[in-house]
Amino acid sequence: MQNADGGYASYERVRGGKYLHHLNPAEVFDKIMVECTYPECTTAVLTALARFQRHFPAYRPSDIQRTIYKAVGFVRSRQRPDGSWYGAWVICLTYATYFALQSLEAAGEQYGNSASVRKACLFLLGKQRDDGGWGERHTSCDERRYIQHDVTSQVVNTARAVMALMHAGYPDPVPIQRGLELIRSRQQSSGEWLQEGIEGVFNQTCMIGYPNYKLYFTVMALGAYNARYVPKLKSQAKGIVLSSLGE
């Protein structure tokens, strides 16, 4: 299923040229005449193969490693000059950047050893709002650039941004903690989060609401922080206490 450029499409391999898109009869969907390779489809496959390889290293190692190598090259090639990735299926740059950093982590690249990852972190940190969250508007999909939400941060964008920083191994937990605090502050007494701005898009042009996103991406972000940072912070605090006691 991997294409010549190392990327993956949504349904099948790319079998036609991009000029066929000029024959598109639809009024609302972009790039539907032939398949295209997408960062988010590729990052999903890359993450899955890298994790599979860790558990089953003896199964077709050369084939899997070759596929991973080409996929990583594709992901790097699709990074934009500002450090982000453009996503075609959900809004939009925070979404694709989250998946890209998750997949690069699975392939062994994080903040400490990857210029691409560091560049992506700078992009995300540059979009963090004063309230600690991230809020990307659906018009980012149409204009192919990051557009801040005109009201406030959104919990879905915020959850993806903080998870992206966690996958990147960003060394300073404070920006992540600020984003998580915004998520916690929006949680209702019932345990849910209320519907905010539109979250999804289909084929870059048709906006779609995905109401469950606000429920499970938020929980994923909170759980990821507890798993990744809390043990480290407790260990550091213990070390400080022991040092103060002369041990």
Coordinates of N, CA and C in Angstrom, one line a residue:
M1 N 0.8 -1.2 0.0 CA 0.0 0.0 0.0 C 0.8 1.3 0.0
Q2 N 2.2 1.2 0.2 CA 3.0 2.4 0.3 C 3.2 2.9 -1.1
N3 N 3.2 4.2 -1.3 CA 3.4 4.8 -2.6 C 4.9 5.1 -2.8
A4 N 5.2 5.5 -4.0 CA 6.6 5.7 -4.4 C 7.2 6.8 -3.6
D5 N 6.4 7.8 -3.2 CA 7.0 8.9 -2.4 C 7.2 8.5 -0.9
G6 N 6.8 7.3 -0.5 CA 7.0 6.9 0.9 C 5.7 7.1 1.7
G7 N 4.7 7.8 1.1 CA 3.5 8.1 1.9 C 2.4 7.1 1.6
Y8 N 1.3 7.3 2.4 CA 0.1 6.5 2.3 C -1.1 7.3 2.0
A9 N -2.0 6.8 1.2 CA -3.2 7.4 0.9 C -4.3 6.9 1.8
S10 N -5.6 7.2 1.5 CA -6.7 6.9 2.4 C -7.3 5.5 2.1
Y11 N -7.4 5.2 0.8 CA -8.2 4.0 0.4 C -7.3 3.0 -0.4
E12 N -6.5 3.5 -1.3 CA -5.7 2.7 -2.2 C -4.4 3.4 -2.6
R13 N -3.6 2.8 -3.3 CA -2.4 3.5 -3.8 C -2.8 4.5 -4.9
V14 N -1.9 5.5 -5.0 CA -2.2 6.5 -6.1 C -2.1 5.9 -7.4
R15 N -3.1 6.1 -8.3 CA -3.1 5.4 -9.6 C -3.4 6.4 -10.7
G16 N -3.4 7.7 -10.4 CA -3.6 8.7 -11.5 C -2.9 10.0 -11.2
G17 N -2.8 10.8 -12.2 CA -2.1 12.0 -12.1 C -2.9 13.1 -11.4
K18 N -2.2 14.1 -10.9 CA -3.0 15.2 -10.2 C -3.8 16.1 -11.1
Y19 N -3.5 16.0 -12.4 CA -4.3 16.9 -13.3 C -5.8 16.3 -13.5
L20 N -6.0 15.1 -13.1 CA -7.3 14.6 -13.1 C -8.2 15.3 -12.1
H21 N -7.7 15.9 -11.1 CA -8.5 16.7 -10.2 C -9.2 17.9 -10.8
H22 N -8.7 18.3 -12.0 CA -9.4 19.4 -12.7 C -10.7 19.0 -13.3
L23 N -11.0 17.7 -13.3 CA -12.3 17.1 -13.8 C -13.2 16.9 -12.7
N24 N -12.9 17.4 -11.5 CA -13.7 17.1 -10.3 C -15.1 17.8 -10.5
P25 N -16.2 17.0 -10.5 CA -17.6 17.5 -10.6 C -18.2 18.0 -9.3
A26 N -17.6 17.7 -8.2 CA -18.2 18.0 -6.9 C -18.0 19.5 -6.6
E27 N -19.0 20.0 -5.8 CA -18.9 21.4 -5.4 C -18.3 21.6 -4.0
V28 N -18.2 20.6 -3.3 CA -17.8 20.7 -1.9 C -16.6 20.0 -1.5
F29 N -16.1 19.0 -2.3 CA -15.0 18.1 -2.0 C -13.8 18.4 -2.9
D30 N -12.7 18.5 -2.3 CA -11.4 18.7 -3.0 C -10.6 17.4 -3.1
K31 N -9.9 17.3 -4.2 CA -9.0 16.2 -4.5 C -9.7 14.8 -4.3
I32 N -10.7 14.6 -5.0 CA -11.5 13.3 -4.9 C -11.4 12.4 -6.1
M33 N -10.8 12.9 -7.2 CA -10.7 12.2 -8.5 C -9.7 11.0 -8.4
V34 N -8.6 11.2 -7.8 CA -7.6 10.2 -7.6 C -7.1 10.3 -6.2
E35 N -6.5 9.2 -5.7 CA -5.9 9.2 -4.4 C -4.7 10.2 -4.3
C36 N -4.5 10.7 -3.1 CA -3.3 11.5 -2.8 C -2.7 10.9 -1.5
T37 N -1.4 11.2 -1.3 CA -0.7 10.7 -0.1 C -0.9 11.8 0.9
Y38 N -1.1 11.4 2.2 CA -1.4 12.4 3.3 C -0.5 12.1 4.4
P39 N -0.1 13.2 5.1 CA 0.8 13.1 6.3 C 0.1 12.2 7.4
E40 N -1.2 12.5 7.6 CA -1.9 11.8 8.7 C -2.1 10.3 8.5
C41 N -2.3 9.9 7.2 CA -2.4 8.5 6.9 C -1.0 7.8 7.0
T42 N 0.0 8.5 6.6 CA 1.3 8.0 6.7 C 1.8 7.9 8.1
T43 N 1.5 8.9 8.9 CA 2.0 8.8 10.3 C 1.3 7.7 11.1
A44 N 0.1 7.4 10.7 CA -0.7 6.3 11.4 C 0.0 5.0 11.1
V45 N 0.3 4.8 9.8 CA 1.0 3.5 9.5 C 2.4 3.5 10.1
L46 N 3.1 4.6 10.0 CA 4.5 4.6 10.6 C 4.5 4.3 12.1
T47 N 3.6 4.9 12.8 CA 3.5 4.6 14.2 C 3.1 3.1 14.5
A48 N 2.2 2.6 13.7 CA 1.8 1.2 13.9 C 2.9 0.2 13.6
L49 N 3.7 0.5 12.5 CA 4.8 -0.4 12.2 C 5.9 -0.3 13.2
A50 N 6.2 0.9 13.6 CA 7.3 1.0 14.6 C 7.0 0.3 15.9
R51 N 5.7 0.4 16.4 CA 5.3 -0.3 17.6 C 5.3 -1.8 17.4
F52 N 4.8 -2.2 16.3 CA 4.8 -3.6 16.0 C 6.2 -4.2 16.0
Q53 N 7.1 -3.5 15.4 CA 8.5 -4.0 15.3 C 9.1 -4.1 16.7
R54 N 8.8 -3.3 17.6 CA 9.3 -3.4 19.0 C 8.8 -4.7 19.6
H55 N 7.6 -5.1 19.4 CA 7.0 -6.3 20.0 C 7.4 -7.6 19.2
F56 N 7.6 -7.5 17.9 CA 7.8 -8.6 17.1 C 9.0 -8.4 16.2
P57 N 10.2 -8.2 16.8 CA 11.4 -7.8 16.0 C 11.8 -8.8 14.9
A58 N 11.4 -10.1 15.1 CA 11.9 -11.1 14.1 C 11.0 -11.2 12.9
Y59 N 9.9 -10.5 12.9 CA 8.9 -10.7 11.7 C 9.3 -9.7 10.6
R60 N 9.8 -10.2 9.5 CA 10.1 -9.4 8.3 C 10.8 -8.1 8.6
P61 N 11.9 -8.2 9.4 CA 12.6 -7.0 9.9 C 13.0 -6.0 8.8
S62 N 13.6 -6.6 7.7 CA 14.1 -5.7 6.6 C 13.0 -5.0 5.9
D63 N 11.9 -5.8 5.6 CA 10.8 -5.1 4.9 C 10.2 -4.0 5.8
I64 N 10.0 -4.3 7.0 CA 9.4 -3.2 7.9 C 10.3 -2.1 8.1
Q65 N 11.6 -2.3 8.2 CA 12.5 -1.2 8.4 C 12.6 -0.4 7.1
R66 N 12.6 -1.0 6.0 CA 12.6 -0.2 4.7 C 11.4 0.6 4.6
T67 N 10.2 0.1 4.9 CA 9.0 0.8 4.9 C 9.0 2.0 5.8
I68 N 9.5 1.8 7.0 CA 9.5 2.8 8.0 C 10.5 3.9 7.5
Y69 N 11.6 3.6 7.0 CA 12.6 4.5 6.5 C 12.0 5.4 5.4
K70 N 11.2 4.8 4.5 CA 10.6 5.6 3.4 C 9.5 6.5 4.0
A71 N 8.8 6.0 5.0 CA 7.7 6.8 5.6 C 8.2 8.0 6.3
V72 N 9.3 7.8 7.1 CA 9.9 8.9 7.8 C 10.4 10.0 6.8
G73 N 10.9 9.5 5.7 CA 11.3 10.5 4.7 C 10.2 11.3 4.2
F74 N 9.0 10.6 4.0 CA 7.9 11.3 3.5 C 7.4 12.3 4.5
V75 N 7.3 11.9 5.8 CA 6.8 12.8 6.9 C 7.7 14.1 6.9
R76 N 9.0 13.9 6.9 CA 10.0 15.0 6.9 C 9.7 15.9 5.7
S77 N 9.5 15.3 4.5 CA 9.4 16.1 3.3 C 8.1 17.0 3.3
R78 N 7.1 16.5 4.1 CA 5.8 17.3 4.1 C 5.8 18.3 5.3
Q79 N 6.8 18.4 6.0 CA 6.8 19.5 7.1 C 6.9 20.9 6.4
R80 N 6.1 21.8 6.8 CA 6.1 23.1 6.2 C 7.2 24.0 6.7
P81 N 7.5 25.1 6.0 CA 8.6 25.9 6.5 C 8.4 26.5 7.9
D82 N 7.1 26.6 8.4 CA 6.9 27.1 9.7 C 7.0 26.0 10.8
G83 N 7.3 24.8 10.4 CA 7.4 23.7 11.3 C 6.2 22.8 11.5
S84 N 5.1 23.2 10.8 CA 3.8 22.4 11.0 C 3.7 21.4 9.9
W85 N 2.6 20.6 10.0 CA 2.1 19.7 8.9 C 0.7 20.1 8.6
Y86 N 0.3 20.0 7.4 CA -1.1 20.3 7.0 C -1.9 19.0 6.9
G87 N -3.0 19.0 7.7 CA -3.9 17.8 7.7 C -5.1 18.0 6.8
A88 N -5.6 17.0 6.1 CA -6.7 17.1 5.2 C -8.0 16.6 5.8
W89 N -8.0 16.0 7.0 CA -9.1 15.3 7.5 C -9.7 15.9 8.8
V90 N -9.0 16.6 9.5 CA -9.4 17.3 10.7 C -8.8 18.7 10.8
I91 N -9.3 19.6 11.5 CA -8.7 20.9 11.6 C -7.5 20.8 12.5
C92 N -6.4 21.1 12.0 CA -5.9 21.0 10.7 C -4.3 21.0 10.9
L93 N -3.7 22.1 11.3 CA -2.3 22.1 11.5 C -1.9 21.5 12.9
T94 N -2.7 21.8 13.9 CA -2.5 21.2 15.2 C -2.7 19.7 15.1
Y95 N -3.7 19.3 14.4 CA -4.0 17.8 14.2 C -2.9 17.1 13.5
A96 N -2.5 17.6 12.3 CA -1.4 16.8 11.6 C -0.1 16.9 12.3
T97 N 0.2 18.0 13.0 CA 1.5 18.1 13.7 C 1.5 17.1 14.8
Y98 N 0.4 17.0 15.5 CA 0.3 16.0 16.6 C 0.6 14.6 16.1
F99 N 0.0 14.2 15.0 CA 0.3 12.8 14.5 C 1.7 12.7 13.9
A100 N 2.2 13.8 13.3 CA 3.6 13.7 12.8 C 4.6 13.5 14.0
L101 N 4.4 14.2 15.1 CA 5.4 14.1 16.2 C 5.2 12.8 16.9
Q102 N 4.0 12.2 16.9 CA 3.8 10.9 17.5 C 4.5 9.8 16.7
S103 N 4.4 10.0 15.4 CA 5.1 9.0 14.5 C 6.6 9.1 14.6
L104 N 7.1 10.3 14.6 CA 8.6 10.5 14.7 C 9.1 10.0 16.0
E105 N 8.3 10.2 17.1 CA 8.8 9.6 18.4 C 8.9 8.0 18.2
A106 N 7.9 7.4 17.6 CA 7.9 6.0 17.4 C 9.1 5.5 16.6
A107 N 9.6 6.4 15.7 CA 10.7 6.1 14.9 C 12.0 6.5 15.5
G108 N 12.0 7.0 16.8 CA 13.2 7.4 17.5 C 13.6 8.8 17.4
E109 N 12.8 9.7 16.9 CA 13.1 11.1 16.8 C 12.3 12.0 17.8
Q110 N 13.1 12.7 18.6 CA 12.4 13.6 19.6 C 13.2 14.9 19.6
Y111 N 12.8 15.8 20.5 CA 13.4 17.1 20.6 C 14.9 17.1 20.7
G112 N 15.4 16.2 21.5 CA 16.9 16.2 21.7 C 17.7 15.8 20.5
N113 N 17.1 15.1 19.5 CA 18.0 14.6 18.4 C 17.4 14.9 17.1
S114 N 16.4 15.7 17.0 CA 15.8 15.9 15.7 C 15.5 17.4 15.4
A115 N 16.1 18.0 14.4 CA 15.8 19.4 14.1 C 14.3 19.6 13.6
S116 N 13.8 18.6 13.0 CA 12.4 18.7 12.5 C 11.5 18.8 13.7
V117 N 11.7 18.0 14.8 CA 10.9 18.0 15.9 C 11.0 19.3 16.7
R118 N 12.2 19.8 16.8 CA 12.4 21.1 17.5 C 11.7 22.2 16.7
K119 N 11.7 22.2 15.4 CA 11.0 23.2 14.6 C 9.5 23.1 14.8
A120 N 9.0 21.9 14.9 CA 7.6 21.7 15.2 C 7.2 22.2 16.5
C121 N 8.0 22.0 17.5 CA 7.7 22.5 18.9 C 7.7 24.1 18.9
L122 N 8.6 24.7 18.2 CA 8.6 26.2 18.1 C 7.3 26.6 17.4
F123 N 6.8 25.9 16.4 CA 5.6 26.3 15.8 C 4.4 26.2 16.8
L124 N 4.3 25.1 17.5 CA 3.2 25.0 18.5 C 3.3 26.0 19.6
L125 N 4.5 26.2 20.1 CA 4.6 27.2 21.2 C 4.3 28.6 20.8
G126 N 4.6 28.9 19.5 CA 4.3 30.2 19.0 C 2.8 30.5 18.8
K127 N 2.0 29.4 18.9 CA 0.5 29.5 18.7 C -0.2 29.4 20.0
Q128 N 0.5 29.2 21.1 CA -0.2 29.1 22.4 C -0.7 30.4 22.8
R129 N -2.0 30.4 23.3 CA -2.6 31.7 23.6 C -2.4 32.0 25.1
D130 N -2.8 33.3 25.4 CA -2.6 33.7 26.8 C -3.3 32.9 27.9
D131 N -4.4 32.2 27.5 CA -5.1 31.4 28.5 C -4.5 30.0 28.6
G132 N -3.4 29.8 27.9 CA -2.7 28.5 28.0 C -3.1 27.5 27.0
G133 N -4.1 27.7 26.2 CA -4.6 26.8 25.2 C -4.3 27.1 23.8
W134 N -4.8 26.3 22.9 CA -4.6 26.5 21.5 C -6.0 26.6 20.9
G135 N -6.2 27.4 19.9 CA -7.5 27.5 19.3 C -7.3 27.8 17.8
E136 N -7.5 26.8 17.0 CA -7.4 26.9 15.5 C -8.7 26.9 14.9
R137 N -8.9 27.8 14.0 CA -10.2 28.0 13.3 C -10.3 27.1 12.1
H138 N -11.5 26.8 11.7 CA -11.7 25.9 10.5 C -11.2 26.5 9.2
T139 N -11.2 27.8 9.2 CA -10.7 28.4 7.9 C -9.2 28.1 7.7
S140 N -8.5 27.6 8.6 CA -7.1 27.1 8.4 C -7.1 26.1 7.2
C141 N -8.1 25.3 7.1 CA -8.2 24.3 6.1 C -8.3 24.9 4.7
D142 N -9.1 25.9 4.6 CA -9.3 26.6 3.3 C -8.1 27.4 2.9
E143 N -7.5 28.1 3.8 CA -6.4 29.1 3.5 C -5.1 28.5 3.6
R144 N -5.0 27.2 4.1 CA -3.7 26.5 4.2 C -2.7 27.2 5.1
R145 N -3.2 27.9 6.1 CA -2.3 28.6 7.1 C -3.0 28.6 8.4
Y146 N -2.3 28.7 9.5 CA -2.8 28.7 10.9 C -3.6 30.0 11.1
I147 N -4.9 29.8 11.4 CA -5.8 31.0 11.7 C -6.3 30.8 13.2
Q148 N -6.0 31.7 14.0 CA -6.5 31.6 15.4 C -8.0 31.7 15.5
H149 N -8.6 31.0 16.4 CA -10.0 31.1 16.6 C -10.4 32.4 17.1
D150 N -11.4 33.0 16.6 CA -11.8 34.4 16.9 C -12.5 34.6 18.2
V151 N -12.7 33.5 19.0 CA -13.4 33.6 20.3 C -12.4 33.2 21.4
T152 N -12.0 32.0 21.4 CA -11.1 31.5 22.5 C -10.4 30.2 22.1
S153 N -9.6 29.7 23.0 CA -9.0 28.4 22.8 C -10.0 27.3 22.8
Q154 N -9.7 26.2 22.1 CA -10.6 25.1 22.0 C -9.9 23.9 22.6
V155 N -10.7 23.1 23.4 CA -10.1 22.0 24.1 C -9.6 20.9 23.2
V156 N -10.2 20.7 22.0 CA -9.7 19.7 21.1 C -8.3 20.1 20.6
N157 N -8.2 21.3 20.1 CA -6.9 21.8 19.6 C -5.9 21.7 20.7
T158 N -6.3 22.1 21.9 CA -5.3 22.2 23.0 C -4.9 20.8 23.4
A159 N -5.8 19.8 23.4 CA -5.4 18.5 23.7 C -4.4 17.9 22.7
R160 N -4.6 18.2 21.4 CA -3.6 17.7 20.4 C -2.3 18.4 20.6
A161 N -2.3 19.7 20.8 CA -1.1 20.4 20.9 C -0.2 19.9 22.1
V162 N -0.8 19.7 23.2 CA 0.0 19.3 24.4 C 0.4 17.9 24.2
M163 N -0.4 17.0 23.6 CA 0.1 15.7 23.3 C 1.3 15.7 22.3
A164 N 1.2 16.6 21.3 CA 2.3 16.7 20.4 C 3.6 17.1 21.1
L165 N 3.5 18.0 22.0 CA 4.7 18.4 22.8 C 5.2 17.3 23.6
M166 N 4.3 16.5 24.2 CA 4.7 15.3 25.0 C 5.4 14.3 24.1
H167 N 4.8 14.0 23.0 CA 5.5 13.0 22.1 C 6.9 13.5 21.6
A168 N 7.0 14.8 21.5 CA 8.2 15.4 21.1 C 9.3 15.3 22.2
G169 N 8.9 15.1 23.4 CA 9.8 15.1 24.5 C 10.3 16.5 24.9
Y170 N 9.3 17.4 24.7 CA 9.7 18.8 25.0 C 10.1 18.9 26.4
P171 N 11.3 19.5 26.7 CA 11.9 19.4 28.0 C 11.2 20.3 29.1
D172 N 10.5 21.3 28.7 CA 9.9 22.2 29.7 C 8.4 21.8 29.8
P173 N 8.0 21.4 31.0 CA 6.6 20.9 31.2 C 5.6 22.1 31.3
V174 N 6.1 23.3 31.5 CA 5.2 24.4 31.9 C 4.2 24.7 30.8
P175 N 4.6 24.8 29.5 CA 3.5 25.0 28.4 C 2.5 23.9 28.4
I176 N 2.9 22.7 28.6 CA 2.0 21.6 28.6 C 1.1 21.7 29.8
Q177 N 1.6 22.0 31.0 CA 0.7 22.1 32.2 C -0.3 23.2 32.0
R178 N 0.1 24.3 31.3 CA -0.9 25.4 31.1 C -2.0 25.0 30.2
G179 N -1.7 24.2 29.2 CA -2.7 23.7 28.3 C -3.6 22.7 29.0
L180 N -3.1 21.9 29.8 CA -3.9 20.9 30.6 C -4.8 21.6 31.6
E181 N -4.3 22.7 32.2 CA -5.1 23.4 33.1 C -6.3 24.0 32.4
L182 N -6.1 24.5 31.2 CA -7.3 25.0 30.4 C -8.3 23.9 30.2
I183 N -7.8 22.7 29.8 CA -8.7 21.6 29.6 C -9.5 21.2 30.9
R184 N -8.8 21.2 32.0 CA -9.4 20.9 33.3 C -10.5 22.0 33.7
S185 N -10.2 23.2 33.4 CA -11.1 24.3 33.7 C -12.4 24.2 32.9
R186 N -12.3 23.6 31.8 CA -13.5 23.5 30.9 C -14.4 22.3 31.2
Q187 N -13.9 21.4 32.0 CA -14.6 20.2 32.3 C -15.8 20.5 33.2
Q188 N -17.0 19.9 32.8 CA -18.2 20.2 33.6 C -18.3 19.3 34.8
S189 N -19.2 19.6 35.7 CA -19.4 18.8 36.9 C -19.9 17.4 36.5
S190 N -20.5 17.2 35.3 CA -20.9 15.9 34.9 C -19.7 15.0 34.4
G191 N -18.5 15.7 34.2 CA -17.4 15.0 33.7 C -17.1 15.3 32.2
E192 N -18.1 15.8 31.5 CA -18.0 16.0 30.1 C -17.4 17.4 29.8
W193 N -17.1 17.6 28.5 CA -16.7 18.9 28.0 C -17.8 19.4 27.0
L194 N -18.1 20.6 27.0 CA -19.2 21.1 26.1 C -18.7 21.3 24.7
Q195 N -19.6 21.3 23.8 CA -19.3 21.5 22.4 C -18.8 22.9 22.1
E196 N -17.7 23.0 21.4 CA -17.1 24.3 21.1 C -17.1 24.5 19.6
G197 N -16.1 25.0 19.0 CA -16.0 25.2 17.5 C -16.0 23.9 16.8
I198 N -16.2 24.0 15.5 CA -16.1 22.8 14.6 C -14.8 22.2 14.7
E199 N -14.7 20.9 14.7 CA -13.5 20.1 14.9 C -13.0 19.5 13.6
G200 N -13.8 19.1 12.6 CA -13.4 18.3 11.5 C -13.6 18.9 10.2
V201 N -13.0 18.2 9.2 CA -13.1 18.6 7.8 C -13.0 17.3 7.0
F202 N -13.6 17.3 5.8 CA -13.5 16.1 4.9 C -12.9 16.7 3.6
N203 N -11.8 16.0 3.2 CA -11.1 16.4 2.0 C -10.8 17.9 1.9
Q204 N -10.4 18.5 3.1 CA -9.9 19.8 3.2 C -10.9 21.0 3.0
T205 N -12.2 20.6 2.6 CA -13.1 21.7 2.3 C -14.5 21.6 3.0
C206 N -14.9 20.4 3.3 CA -16.3 20.2 3.9 C -16.2 20.1 5.4
M207 N -16.6 21.0 6.2 CA -16.5 21.0 7.6 C -17.5 20.0 8.3
I208 N -17.0 19.3 9.2 CA -17.8 18.3 9.9 C -17.6 18.3 11.4
G209 N -18.7 18.2 12.2 CA -18.5 18.1 13.6 C -18.3 16.7 14.1
Y210 N -17.3 16.5 14.9 CA -17.0 15.2 15.5 C -17.2 15.4 17.0
P211 N -18.4 15.2 17.6 CA -18.6 15.6 19.0 C -17.9 14.8 20.0
N212 N -17.4 13.5 19.6 CA -16.7 12.7 20.6 C -15.2 13.2 20.8
Y213 N -14.7 14.0 19.8 CA -13.4 14.4 19.9 C -13.1 15.2 21.2
K214 N -14.1 16.0 21.6 CA -13.9 16.8 22.9 C -13.9 15.9 24.1
L215 N -14.3 14.7 24.0 CA -14.4 13.8 25.1 C -13.1 12.9 25.2
Y216 N -12.7 12.3 24.1 CA -11.6 11.4 24.2 C -10.2 12.0 24.0
F217 N -10.1 13.0 23.2 CA -8.7 13.7 23.1 C -8.4 14.4 24.4
T218 N -9.3 14.9 25.1 CA -9.0 15.6 26.3 C -8.6 14.5 27.4
V219 N -9.3 13.4 27.4 CA -8.9 12.4 28.4 C -7.5 11.8 28.0
M220 N -7.3 11.6 26.7 CA -6.0 11.1 26.3 C -4.8 12.1 26.7
A221 N -5.1 13.4 26.6 CA -4.0 14.3 27.0 C -3.8 14.3 28.5
L222 N -4.8 14.3 29.3 CA -4.6 14.2 30.7 C -3.9 12.9 31.1
G223 N -4.3 11.8 30.6 CA -3.7 10.5 30.9 C -2.2 10.5 30.4
A224 N -2.0 11.0 29.3 CA -0.6 11.0 28.8 C 0.4 11.8 29.7
Y225 N -0.1 12.9 30.2 CA 0.7 13.7 31.1 C 1.0 12.9 32.4
N226 N 0.0 12.3 32.9 CA 0.2 11.5 34.1 C 1.2 10.4 33.9
A227 N 1.1 9.8 32.7 CA 2.0 8.6 32.4 C 3.4 9.1 32.1
R228 N 3.6 10.2 31.5 CA 4.9 10.6 31.0 C 5.7 11.6 31.9
Y229 N 5.0 12.5 32.5 CA 5.6 13.6 33.3 C 5.5 13.4 34.8
V230 N 4.4 13.0 35.3 CA 4.3 12.9 36.7 C 5.3 12.0 37.4
P231 N 5.6 10.8 36.9 CA 6.7 10.0 37.5 C 8.0 10.7 37.5
K232 N 8.3 11.4 36.4 CA 9.6 12.1 36.3 C 9.7 13.2 37.3
L233 N 8.6 14.0 37.4 CA 8.6 15.1 38.3 C 8.7 14.6 39.8
K234 N 8.0 13.5 40.1 CA 8.1 13.0 41.4 C 9.5 12.5 41.7
S235 N 10.2 11.9 40.7 CA 11.5 11.4 40.9 C 12.5 12.6 41.1
Q236 N 12.3 13.7 40.3 CA 13.1 14.9 40.5 C 12.9 15.5 41.9
A237 N 11.6 15.5 42.3 CA 11.4 16.1 43.6 C 12.0 15.3 44.7
K238 N 12.0 14.0 44.6 CA 12.6 13.1 45.5 C 14.1 13.3 45.6
G239 N 14.7 13.5 44.4 CA 16.1 13.8 44.3 C 16.5 15.1 45.0
I240 N 15.6 16.1 44.9 CA 15.9 17.4 45.6 C 15.8 17.2 47.1
V241 N 14.8 16.4 47.6 CA 14.7 16.2 49.0 C 15.9 15.5 49.5
L242 N 16.3 14.4 48.8 CA 17.5 13.6 49.3 C 18.7 14.5 49.3
S243 N 18.8 15.3 48.3 CA 20.0 16.2 48.2 C 20.1 17.1 49.4
S244 N 18.9 17.7 49.7 CA 18.8 18.6 50.8 C 19.2 17.9 52.2
L245 N 19.0 16.6 52.2 CA 19.2 15.9 53.4 C 20.7 15.3 53.5
G246 N 21.4 15.6 52.4 CA 22.8 15.2 52.3 C 23.0 13.7 51.9
E247 N 22.0 13.2 51.3 CA 22.1 11.7 50.9 C 22.4 11.6 49.4

